[in-house]
Coordinates of C-alpha atoms and ligand atoms in Angstrom, one line a residue:
X1 CA 3.0 -3.5 -37.6
X2 CA 1.4 -0.4 -38.7
X3 CA -2.1 -0.4 -37.4
X4 CA -3.0 -1.6 -33.9
X5 CA -6.3 -3.9 -34.4
X6 CA -9.1 -3.3 -31.6
X7 CA -12.7 -3.4 -31.2
X8 CA -14.2 0.1 -29.7
X9 CA -17.5 -0.3 -27.5
X10 CA -19.3 3.0 -29.6
X11 CA -22.7 2.1 -27.4
X12 CA -24.1 5.8 -26.9
X13 CA -21.0 7.1 -27.8
X14 CA -21.2 10.4 -30.2
X15 CA -19.7 9.9 -33.2
X16 CA -19.2 12.7 -36.1
X17 CA -20.1 11.8 -39.5
X18 CA -19.1 15.0 -42.1
X19 CA -20.9 14.0 -45.5
X20 CA -24.5 13.1 -46.2
X21 CA -24.3 10.9 -49.1
X22 CA -24.3 7.1 -50.3
X23 CA -20.5 6.8 -48.6
X24 CA -21.9 8.3 -45.6
X25 CA -25.1 5.9 -45.5
X26 CA -22.7 3.1 -45.3
X27 CA -20.3 3.7 -42.6
X28 CA -23.5 5.0 -40.7
X29 CA -25.1 1.6 -41.2
X30 CA -22.2 0.1 -39.6
X31 CA -21.9 3.1 -36.8
X32 CA -25.9 2.1 -36.0
X33 CA -25.0 -1.4 -35.9
X34 CA -22.3 -1.0 -33.0
X35 CA -25.2 1.4 -31.3
X36 CA -23.2 4.7 -31.5
X37 CA -24.8 8.1 -31.2
X38 CA -24.5 9.3 -35.0
X39 CA -24.4 13.0 -35.3
X40 CA -23.9 14.1 -39.0
X41 CA -22.7 17.4 -40.6
X42 CA -23.9 18.1 -44.1
X43 CA -25.6 20.2 -46.3
X44 CA -28.4 17.5 -47.8
X45 CA -29.4 14.0 -46.8
X46 CA -29.5 11.1 -48.3
X47 CA -32.9 9.6 -48.6
X48 CA -31.7 7.0 -46.4
X49 CA -30.3 8.9 -43.7
X50 CA -33.6 11.5 -43.8
X51 CA -35.6 8.2 -43.0
X52 CA -33.3 7.6 -40.1
X53 CA -33.4 11.0 -39.0
X54 CA -37.4 10.8 -39.0
X55 CA -36.9 7.6 -37.0
X56 CA -34.6 9.4 -34.6
X57 CA -31.7 7.2 -35.3
X58 CA -29.5 10.0 -36.1
X59 CA -29.1 13.5 -35.5
X60 CA -28.3 16.3 -38.2
X61 CA -25.6 18.5 -36.0
X62 CA -25.6 21.2 -38.7
X63 CA -25.1 21.9 -42.5
X64 CA -21.6 23.3 -42.3
X65 CA -18.7 21.7 -40.7
X66 CA -17.1 23.1 -37.9
X67 CA -13.8 22.9 -36.5
X68 CA -15.5 23.2 -32.8
X69 CA -17.5 19.7 -33.6
X70 CA -15.1 17.6 -33.1
X71 CA -14.6 18.6 -29.4
X72 CA -17.8 17.0 -28.2
X73 CA -17.0 13.4 -30.0
X74 CA -15.4 10.2 -29.8
X75 CA -14.3 9.5 -33.1
X76 CA -15.0 11.1 -36.9
X77 CA -15.6 10.4 -40.0
X78 CA -15.5 12.4 -43.2
X79 CA -17.1 11.3 -46.3
X80 CA -17.5 14.0 -48.6
X81 CA -16.1 14.5 -51.8
X82 CA -14.4 18.0 -51.1
X83 CA -11.1 17.1 -50.6
X84 CA -10.0 20.6 -48.9
X85 CA -13.3 19.7 -46.3
X86 CA -11.7 16.7 -45.7
X87 CA -8.3 17.8 -44.6
X88 CA -10.0 20.6 -42.5
X89 CA -11.6 17.8 -40.6
X90 CA -8.4 16.0 -40.4
X91 CA -6.5 18.6 -39.0
X92 CA -9.3 19.5 -36.8
X93 CA -9.4 16.2 -35.5
X94 CA -5.8 16.0 -35.3
X95 CA -5.3 19.4 -33.2
X96 CA -8.0 17.5 -30.7
X97 CA -6.2 14.1 -30.7
X98 CA -9.5 12.6 -31.8
X99 CA -9.5 9.8 -34.3
X100 CA -10.1 10.3 -37.5
X101 CA -10.9 8.4 -41.0
X102 CA -11.2 10.3 -44.4
X103 CA -12.9 7.6 -46.8
X104 CA -10.5 6.4 -49.5
X105 CA -7.8 9.1 -48.4
X106 CA -5.6 6.9 -46.3
X107 CA -3.1 9.7 -45.7
X108 CA -5.9 11.4 -44.2
X109 CA -6.9 8.9 -41.3
X110 CA -5.6 7.9 -38.0
X111 CA -7.6 5.1 -38.2
X112 CA -8.9 2.6 -40.8
X113 CA -11.8 0.3 -41.1
X114 CA -11.2 -3.2 -41.3
X115 CA -13.0 -5.9 -43.6
X116 CA -15.6 -7.9 -41.4
X117 CA -16.7 -11.1 -41.0
X118 CA -19.8 -10.8 -38.5
X119 CA -21.1 -13.9 -36.7
X120 CA -21.7 -11.7 -33.7
X121 CA -20.7 -12.0 -31.1
X122 CA -17.7 -13.2 -33.0
X123 CA -16.0 -10.9 -35.6
X124 CA -13.4 -11.5 -37.4
X125 CA -11.6 -8.0 -38.8
X126 CA -9.3 -7.9 -41.8
X127 CA -6.7 -5.6 -43.3
X128 CA -3.7 -4.9 -45.1
X129 CA -3.3 -1.5 -44.1
X130 CA -4.6 -0.3 -47.7
X131 CA -1.8 -1.8 -49.3
X132 CA -4.1 -4.6 -50.7
X133 CA -7.6 -4.2 -51.0
X134 CA -8.3 -6.7 -53.8
X135 CA -6.6 -9.3 -51.7
X136 CA -8.2 -8.3 -48.5
X137 CA -11.7 -9.3 -50.1
X138 CA -10.6 -12.7 -51.6
X139 CA -9.4 -13.4 -48.5
X140 CA -12.6 -12.3 -46.6
X141 CA -14.3 -14.6 -49.0
X142 CA -12.4 -17.6 -48.4
X143 CA -13.1 -17.3 -44.6
X144 CA -17.1 -16.2 -44.9
X145 CA -16.9 -19.3 -46.3
X146 CA -14.9 -21.2 -43.8
X147 CA -16.4 -19.9 -40.9
X148 CA -19.7 -21.8 -39.8
X149 CA -22.9 -19.4 -39.6
X150 CA -23.4 -21.5 -36.1
X151 CA -20.2 -19.8 -34.5
X152 CA -22.2 -16.9 -33.3
X153 CA -24.9 -18.8 -31.8
X154 CA -22.5 -21.2 -30.1
X155 CA -20.6 -18.0 -28.6
X156 CA -23.8 -16.6 -27.6
X157 CA -25.1 -19.6 -25.5
X158 CA -21.5 -20.0 -24.0
X159 CA -21.4 -16.5 -22.8
X160 CA -25.1 -17.4 -20.9
X161 CA -23.3 -20.5 -19.0
X162 CA -19.7 -19.0 -18.7
X163 CA -20.3 -18.4 -15.1
X164 CA -22.2 -21.9 -14.3
X165 CA -19.2 -23.5 -15.9
X166 CA -16.7 -21.6 -14.1
X167 CA -18.5 -22.6 -10.8
X168 CA -18.4 -26.1 -12.0
X169 CA -14.3 -26.2 -12.8
X170 CA -12.2 -24.3 -11.1
X171 CA -9.1 -24.9 -13.1
X172 CA -8.5 -23.5 -16.1
X173 CA -7.9 -26.4 -17.7
X174 CA -10.4 -28.4 -17.0
X175 CA -12.8 -25.4 -18.3
X176 CA -11.1 -25.3 -21.6
X177 CA -11.5 -29.2 -22.0
X178 CA -15.5 -28.7 -21.5
X179 CA -15.7 -26.1 -23.7
X180 CA -13.6 -28.0 -26.3
X181 CA -15.4 -31.6 -25.9
X182 CA -19.2 -28.8 -26.2
X183 CA -18.3 -27.3 -29.5
X184 CA -16.5 -30.7 -30.9
X185 CA -19.7 -32.4 -30.3
X186 CA -21.6 -33.2 -33.5
X187 CA -25.2 -32.8 -32.1
X188 CA -24.4 -29.4 -30.8
X189 CA -23.2 -28.5 -33.8
X190 CA -25.8 -29.5 -35.5
X191 CA -28.4 -28.1 -33.1
X192 CA -26.5 -24.6 -33.3
X193 CA -27.0 -25.1 -37.0
X194 CA -30.2 -25.5 -37.0
X195 CA -30.8 -22.4 -34.5
X196 CA -32.3 -24.9 -31.5
X197 CA -30.9 -22.9 -28.9
X198 CA -33.0 -24.8 -26.5
X199 CA -32.1 -27.8 -27.3
X200 CA -28.4 -27.1 -27.6
X201 CA -28.6 -26.0 -24.1
X202 CA -29.9 -29.0 -22.7
X203 CA -27.2 -30.6 -24.2
X204 CA -25.1 -28.2 -22.7
X205 CA -26.4 -28.9 -19.2
X206 CA -26.0 -32.4 -19.7
X207 CA -22.6 -32.4 -20.7
X208 CA -21.7 -30.3 -17.2
X209 CA -23.2 -32.9 -15.4
X210 CA -21.0 -35.5 -16.9
X211 CA -18.5 -36.9 -15.1
X212 CA -15.5 -34.7 -16.3
X213 CA -12.4 -36.2 -14.8
X214 CA -9.4 -35.2 -15.9
X215 CA -7.5 -38.2 -17.0
X216 CA -4.3 -37.4 -18.4
X217 CA -3.1 -38.7 -21.7
X218 CA 0.2 -38.8 -23.9
X219 CA 0.0 -38.6 -27.8
X220 CA 3.0 -39.9 -29.8
X221 CA 3.3 -37.2 -32.6
X222 CA 5.1 -37.6 -35.8
X223 CA 5.7 -34.4 -37.0
X224 CA 7.8 -35.2 -40.2
X225 CA 10.9 -34.0 -41.7
X226 CA 10.7 -30.6 -41.4
X227 CA 8.3 -28.9 -43.7
X228 CA 5.0 -28.1 -41.9
X229 CA 2.8 -28.9 -44.5
X230 CA 3.7 -32.6 -44.0
X231 CA 2.3 -32.6 -40.3
X232 CA -1.2 -34.9 -40.6
X233 CA -4.1 -33.1 -40.0
X234 CA -4.1 -35.8 -36.7
X235 CA -1.1 -34.6 -35.7
X236 CA -2.6 -30.8 -36.1
X237 CA -5.2 -31.8 -34.0
X238 CA -3.2 -32.8 -31.3
X239 CA -1.0 -30.3 -31.1
X240 CA -3.6 -27.7 -31.0
X241 CA -5.4 -29.4 -27.8
X242 CA -2.2 -30.3 -25.9
X243 CA -1.7 -28.8 -22.5
X244 CA 2.2 -29.5 -22.8
X245 CA 4.1 -30.5 -25.5
X246 CA 7.4 -32.3 -25.4
X247 CA 9.8 -31.6 -28.4
X248 CA 13.2 -32.7 -29.8
X249 CA 15.7 -30.9 -32.1
X250 CA 14.6 -32.2 -35.3
X251 CA 11.2 -30.8 -35.0
X252 CA 11.3 -27.3 -37.3
X253 CA 9.9 -23.8 -36.2
X254 CA 7.6 -24.0 -38.2
X255 CA 5.8 -26.8 -36.6
X256 CA 6.2 -25.6 -33.2
X257 CA 4.3 -22.4 -34.3
X258 CA 1.3 -24.4 -34.9
X259 CA 1.3 -25.6 -31.1
X260 CA -1.4 -24.2 -28.8
X261 CA -0.1 -20.7 -28.2
X262 CA -0.9 -21.3 -24.4
X263 CA 0.5 -24.6 -23.9
X264 CA 4.1 -25.2 -22.3
X265 CA 6.5 -26.1 -24.9
X266 CA 9.0 -28.3 -23.1
X267 CA 12.6 -29.1 -25.3
X268 CA 14.1 -32.3 -24.6
X269 CA 16.6 -32.3 -27.3
X270 CA 19.8 -31.8 -27.8
X271 CA 21.3 -28.3 -28.3
X272 CA 24.6 -27.7 -30.2
X273 CA 27.4 -28.1 -27.6
X274 CA 25.2 -29.8 -25.1
X275 CA 24.1 -32.9 -24.1
X276 CA 20.7 -34.1 -24.7
X277 CA 18.0 -34.3 -21.8
X278 CA 18.8 -37.8 -20.9
X279 CA 15.9 -40.7 -22.3
X280 CA 15.0 -41.5 -18.3
X281 CA 14.2 -37.7 -17.8
X282 CA 12.0 -37.7 -20.7
X283 CA 9.9 -40.6 -19.8
X284 CA 9.7 -39.1 -16.0
X285 CA 8.4 -36.2 -17.4
X286 CA 5.9 -37.8 -19.5
X287 CA 4.7 -39.5 -16.7
X288 CA 4.8 -36.4 -14.3
X289 CA 2.5 -34.2 -16.9
X290 CA 0.1 -37.5 -17.9
X291 CA -0.3 -37.8 -14.0
X292 CA -1.4 -34.3 -13.3
X293 CA -4.0 -34.9 -16.0
X294 CA -2.7 -33.1 -18.7
X295 CA -3.1 -33.8 -22.3
X296 CA 0.5 -34.3 -23.3
X297 CA 1.9 -34.6 -26.8
X298 CA 5.2 -36.0 -27.2
X299 CA 6.6 -34.6 -30.6
X300 CA 9.4 -36.2 -32.4
X301 CA 11.1 -35.7 -36.0
X302 CA 9.9 -37.5 -39.0
X303 CA 7.7 -40.7 -37.5
X304 CA 7.9 -41.9 -33.7
X305 CA 8.6 -45.4 -34.4
X306 CA 11.6 -45.0 -37.0
X307 CA 14.7 -44.9 -35.3
X308 CA 12.5 -42.4 -32.8
X309 CA 12.7 -44.5 -29.4
X310 CA 9.2 -44.0 -29.8
X311 CA 8.4 -47.5 -28.8
X312 CA 10.8 -47.5 -25.7
X313 CA 8.8 -44.1 -24.3
X314 CA 5.7 -45.6 -24.7
X315 CA 6.6 -49.1 -22.6
X316 CA 7.2 -46.7 -19.6
X317 CA 3.8 -45.1 -20.0
X318 CA 2.2 -48.8 -20.5
X319 CA 4.1 -49.3 -16.9
X320 CA 2.7 -46.3 -15.2
X321 CA -0.8 -47.1 -16.7
X322 CA -1.1 -43.7 -18.5
X323 CA -3.3 -44.2 -21.5
X324 CA -1.7 -43.0 -24.8
X325 CA -2.1 -43.1 -29.0
X326 CA 0.3 -42.7 -31.8
X327 CA -0.1 -40.2 -34.7
X328 CA 2.6 -41.4 -37.5
X329 CA 4.5 -38.7 -39.3
X330 CA 6.3 -38.8 -42.9
X331 CA 9.9 -40.0 -42.0
X332 CA 13.0 -38.7 -43.2
X333 CA 13.3 -41.7 -46.2
X334 CA 10.2 -40.8 -47.3
X335 CA 10.1 -36.8 -47.0
X336 CA 13.8 -36.1 -47.9
X337 CA 13.8 -38.5 -51.0
X338 CA 10.7 -37.1 -52.2
X339 CA 12.1 -33.7 -51.8
X340 CA 15.3 -34.2 -53.6
X341 CA 13.3 -36.3 -56.4
X342 CA 14.8 -39.8 -55.5
X343 CA 12.2 -42.5 -55.8
X344 CA 12.9 -45.2 -53.4
X345 CA 12.0 -47.9 -55.8
X346 CA 11.6 -48.4 -59.6
X347 CA 10.8 -50.8 -61.6
X348 CA 14.7 -50.9 -63.2
X349 CA 16.5 -49.9 -60.3
X350 CA 15.3 -51.5 -56.7
X351 CA 12.5 -53.8 -55.8
X352 CA 13.0 -52.9 -52.4
X353 CA 14.2 -50.4 -49.7
X354 CA 15.9 -50.4 -46.6
X355 CA 16.0 -48.0 -43.7
X356 CA 19.0 -48.5 -41.8
X357 CA 20.8 -46.5 -38.8
X358 CA 24.3 -45.7 -39.3
X359 CA 25.1 -46.5 -35.8
X360 CA 25.5 -50.1 -37.1
X361 CA 28.6 -51.9 -35.2
X362 CA 30.6 -52.9 -38.3
X363 CA 32.1 -56.0 -36.4
X364 CA 28.7 -56.8 -35.3
X365 CA 27.2 -60.3 -36.6
X366 CA 24.0 -58.4 -36.1
X367 CA 24.5 -56.4 -39.1
X368 CA 24.1 -58.7 -41.9
X369 CA 26.0 -56.9 -44.7
X370 CA 25.6 -59.3 -47.4
X371 CA 21.9 -58.5 -47.3
X372 CA 23.0 -54.7 -46.9
X373 CA 24.8 -55.0 -50.0
X374 CA 22.6 -56.4 -51.9
X375 CA 22.1 -54.8 -55.4
X376 CA 19.0 -53.5 -56.9
X377 CA 17.9 -52.1 -53.4
X378 CA 18.0 -48.6 -52.2
X379 CA 19.5 -48.5 -48.8
X380 CA 18.6 -45.4 -46.9
X381 CA 21.0 -44.6 -43.7
X382 CA 19.7 -42.4 -41.0
X383 CA 22.4 -40.7 -38.8
X384 CA 25.1 -42.0 -40.9
X385 CA 27.2 -39.3 -41.5
X386 CA 30.0 -40.0 -39.1
X387 CA 30.0 -43.5 -40.4
X388 CA 30.3 -43.1 -43.8
X389 CA 33.2 -44.3 -44.2
X390 CA 32.8 -47.5 -42.8
X391 CA 29.6 -47.9 -44.4
X392 CA 31.3 -47.4 -47.8
X393 CA 33.9 -49.7 -47.1
X394 CA 31.9 -52.7 -46.0
X395 CA 29.1 -52.4 -48.7
X396 CA 31.8 -52.7 -50.9
X397 CA 33.6 -55.6 -49.4
X398 CA 30.4 -57.6 -49.3
X399 CA 29.7 -56.7 -52.9
X400 CA 27.7 -53.2 -53.8
X401 CA 29.5 -51.8 -56.6
X402 CA 32.0 -49.1 -56.1
X403 CA 30.5 -46.7 -58.4
X404 CA 26.7 -47.4 -57.2
X405 CA 25.4 -43.7 -56.9
X406 CA 24.6 -41.9 -53.8
X407 CA 22.8 -39.1 -52.5
X408 CA 23.3 -36.9 -49.2
X409 CA 20.3 -35.0 -48.1
X410 CA 21.2 -32.6 -45.8
X411 CA 17.9 -30.7 -44.2
X412 CA 15.4 -32.5 -46.4
X413 CA 12.0 -30.9 -47.2
X414 CA 13.3 -27.1 -45.6
X415 CA 13.5 -24.5 -47.6
X416 CA 17.5 -25.0 -46.9
X417 CA 17.9 -28.4 -48.1
X418 CA 20.8 -29.4 -50.0
X419 CA 21.6 -32.6 -52.2
X420 CA 25.0 -33.6 -52.9
X421 CA 25.5 -36.5 -55.6
X422 CA 28.2 -38.9 -55.8
X423 CA 29.2 -42.7 -55.6
X424 CA 29.8 -45.2 -53.1
X425 CA 33.6 -45.2 -53.4
X426 CA 33.7 -41.7 -52.4
X427 CA 30.9 -41.3 -49.9
X428 CA 33.0 -40.2 -47.0
X429 CA 34.5 -37.3 -48.8
X430 CA 31.0 -36.2 -49.8
X431 CA 29.5 -36.4 -46.3
X432 CA 32.6 -34.0 -45.4
X433 CA 31.1 -31.0 -43.9
X434 CA 27.5 -31.8 -45.2
X435 CA 24.8 -29.9 -42.8
X436 CA 22.8 -31.9 -40.4
X437 CA 20.3 -33.9 -40.1
X438 CA 21.5 -35.5 -43.2
X439 CA 20.5 -38.7 -44.7
X440 CA 22.3 -41.1 -47.2
X441 CA 20.6 -42.7 -50.2
X442 CA 22.5 -45.4 -51.6
X443 CA 21.3 -47.1 -54.9
X444 CA 20.9 -46.9 -58.6
X445 CA 17.7 -44.9 -58.2
X446 CA 20.2 -41.8 -57.0
X447 CA 20.7 -41.8 -60.7
X448 CA 17.0 -40.0 -61.3
X449 CA 17.6 -37.4 -59.3
X450 CA 19.1 -35.0 -61.7
X451 CA 16.1 -35.4 -64.1
X452 CA 13.4 -35.6 -60.8
X453 CA 14.6 -33.0 -58.9
X454 CA 12.0 -30.3 -58.4
X455 CA 12.4 -28.8 -54.8
X456 CA 14.0 -25.4 -53.8
X457 CA 16.9 -24.2 -55.8
X458 CA 17.7 -27.6 -56.8
X459 CA 21.2 -27.3 -56.0
X460 CA 24.0 -29.7 -56.0
X461 CA 26.6 -29.1 -54.3
X462 CA 29.5 -30.6 -55.6
X463 CA 32.6 -31.5 -53.9
X464 CA 36.0 -30.8 -56.5
X465 CA 35.8 -34.2 -58.2
X466 CA 32.2 -34.4 -58.2
X467 CA 31.4 -33.8 -61.8
X468 CA 33.4 -36.7 -62.9
X469 CA 32.3 -39.0 -60.2
X470 CA 28.6 -38.4 -61.3
X471 CA 29.5 -38.9 -64.8
X472 CA 31.0 -42.4 -63.7
X473 CA 27.8 -43.0 -61.8
X474 CA 25.6 -42.4 -64.7
X475 CA 27.6 -44.6 -67.3
X476 CA 27.2 -47.2 -64.6
Ligands
SAH501 N1 12.1 -40.3 -36.4 C1 13.4 -39.6 -37.5 C2 14.4 -40.1 -37.3 C3 14.8 -39.9 -36.1 S1 16.9 -40.3 -36.4 C4 12.4 -40.1 -38.6 O1 11.5 -40.9 -39.0 O2 12.8 -39.4 -39.6 C5 17.7 -38.9 -37.1 C6 18.1 -39.1 -38.5 O3 17.1 -38.6 -38.9 C7 19.0 -37.6 -38.7 O4 20.5 -38.2 -38.3 C8 18.6 -38.2 -40.2 O5 19.8 -38.9 -40.5 C9 17.5 -38.3 -40.3 N2 16.7 -37.1 -40.9 C10 15.8 -36.9 -39.7 N3 15.3 -35.4 -40.4 C11 15.6 -35.0 -41.8 C12 15.6 -34.2 -42.7 N4 14.8 -33.5 -42.4 N5 16.8 -34.4 -43.5 C13 17.4 -35.4 -43.8 N6 17.6 -36.3 -43.0 C14 16.7 -36.5 -41.9

């Protein structure tokens, strides 16, 4: 961080402005808005400044700058076109440890003015530290359009009611929920947009008098396969409102960064070399937090109902009488194949797709190998790398062609996504040392990958004989 952004209270504090031209006018305008006591040093004053002088809004301290003038002020601005004078002001300020800004001369600034979006009392200040003013201007325009005009009034009203709300709700969580409920109330939004402050405050009082009993709830949220952009809007809302988030290893860092800063984040997954938190313990935690009246998010990789044990967790909540909701996510089979350029179905190659888990029992009569081995369908295998050899063997035994194209997609949708292409016969070798999480895709649609790959470096990490294996697959 090159600069520390702070908001300074300048009320009645003396600020020295050296220069009396149009640049000084701009700066003085902002200073007066902040209710500073403006002292100007300039040979001549711009007409706007002259009228401000007449109104008693500013003070004309002297016509010449003198080093001693910096001693009596809090902050200094030099806005002259005389470089050597600017330099003198800078040096004098430095000598007295005063903050100084020489307009448009960054090396002569110990503080800089950010670009401001003013919805007082809400203010947003942005800066690139001088690196890219144009980019900052464009960003400011975007933010101006994005931030509703009524947030200022909302904030003023909340300042007036803060104390009463605090009296009613002793706990921070209760207060936060009250304010969230009010600020997201559409009538309240409309009233503040129309500047109907009085009615808005009546609504606030009504909301305050309603029972605000804290009832805990759990939202089971699918985080998608990794790329934070694939999180749903509902999922984002849920993690932004949560008091506590229980997440597992498949949830990417970029998604965790979107969780509300002061929410408790509890890891309940499996870390390398360690055992995962037993499912029962996770279930108990969910119940415990919800019974404390908290808003709990159970955040899972992909979709919670696809090989995610989401159903089991909800059954436990149901038994404990805790209310819950489910926010679906993009499951790995959809995300990883899309980012790898493998369509799951295709009119010529696959009329159906099946998602299966690799934790199959090969001898089990539950596994219908006949069905799994059918051609013209895409088979997507979750958690399949360990059983790859078995899978390859059984599928061939039950009739799937040994040169059926296969793909291993590791870290799907993430910047380090890797795609390996081969054929069914060599699935076990292809899987060797593949990074996890990895998905196995089996079917003729994999042929399209070489043409449709679009994401990342489109790297194909071929194992030694890969080139020839791929040729076999293409000629299939
Ligand atoms: N509920 C999750 C799946 C959990 S099972 C979902 O809907 O996606 C875990 C398996 O999912 C992993 O073993 C792997 O096969 C697959 N997986 C999850 N994320 C993945 C990713 N980003 N890339 C490739 N495979 C992934």
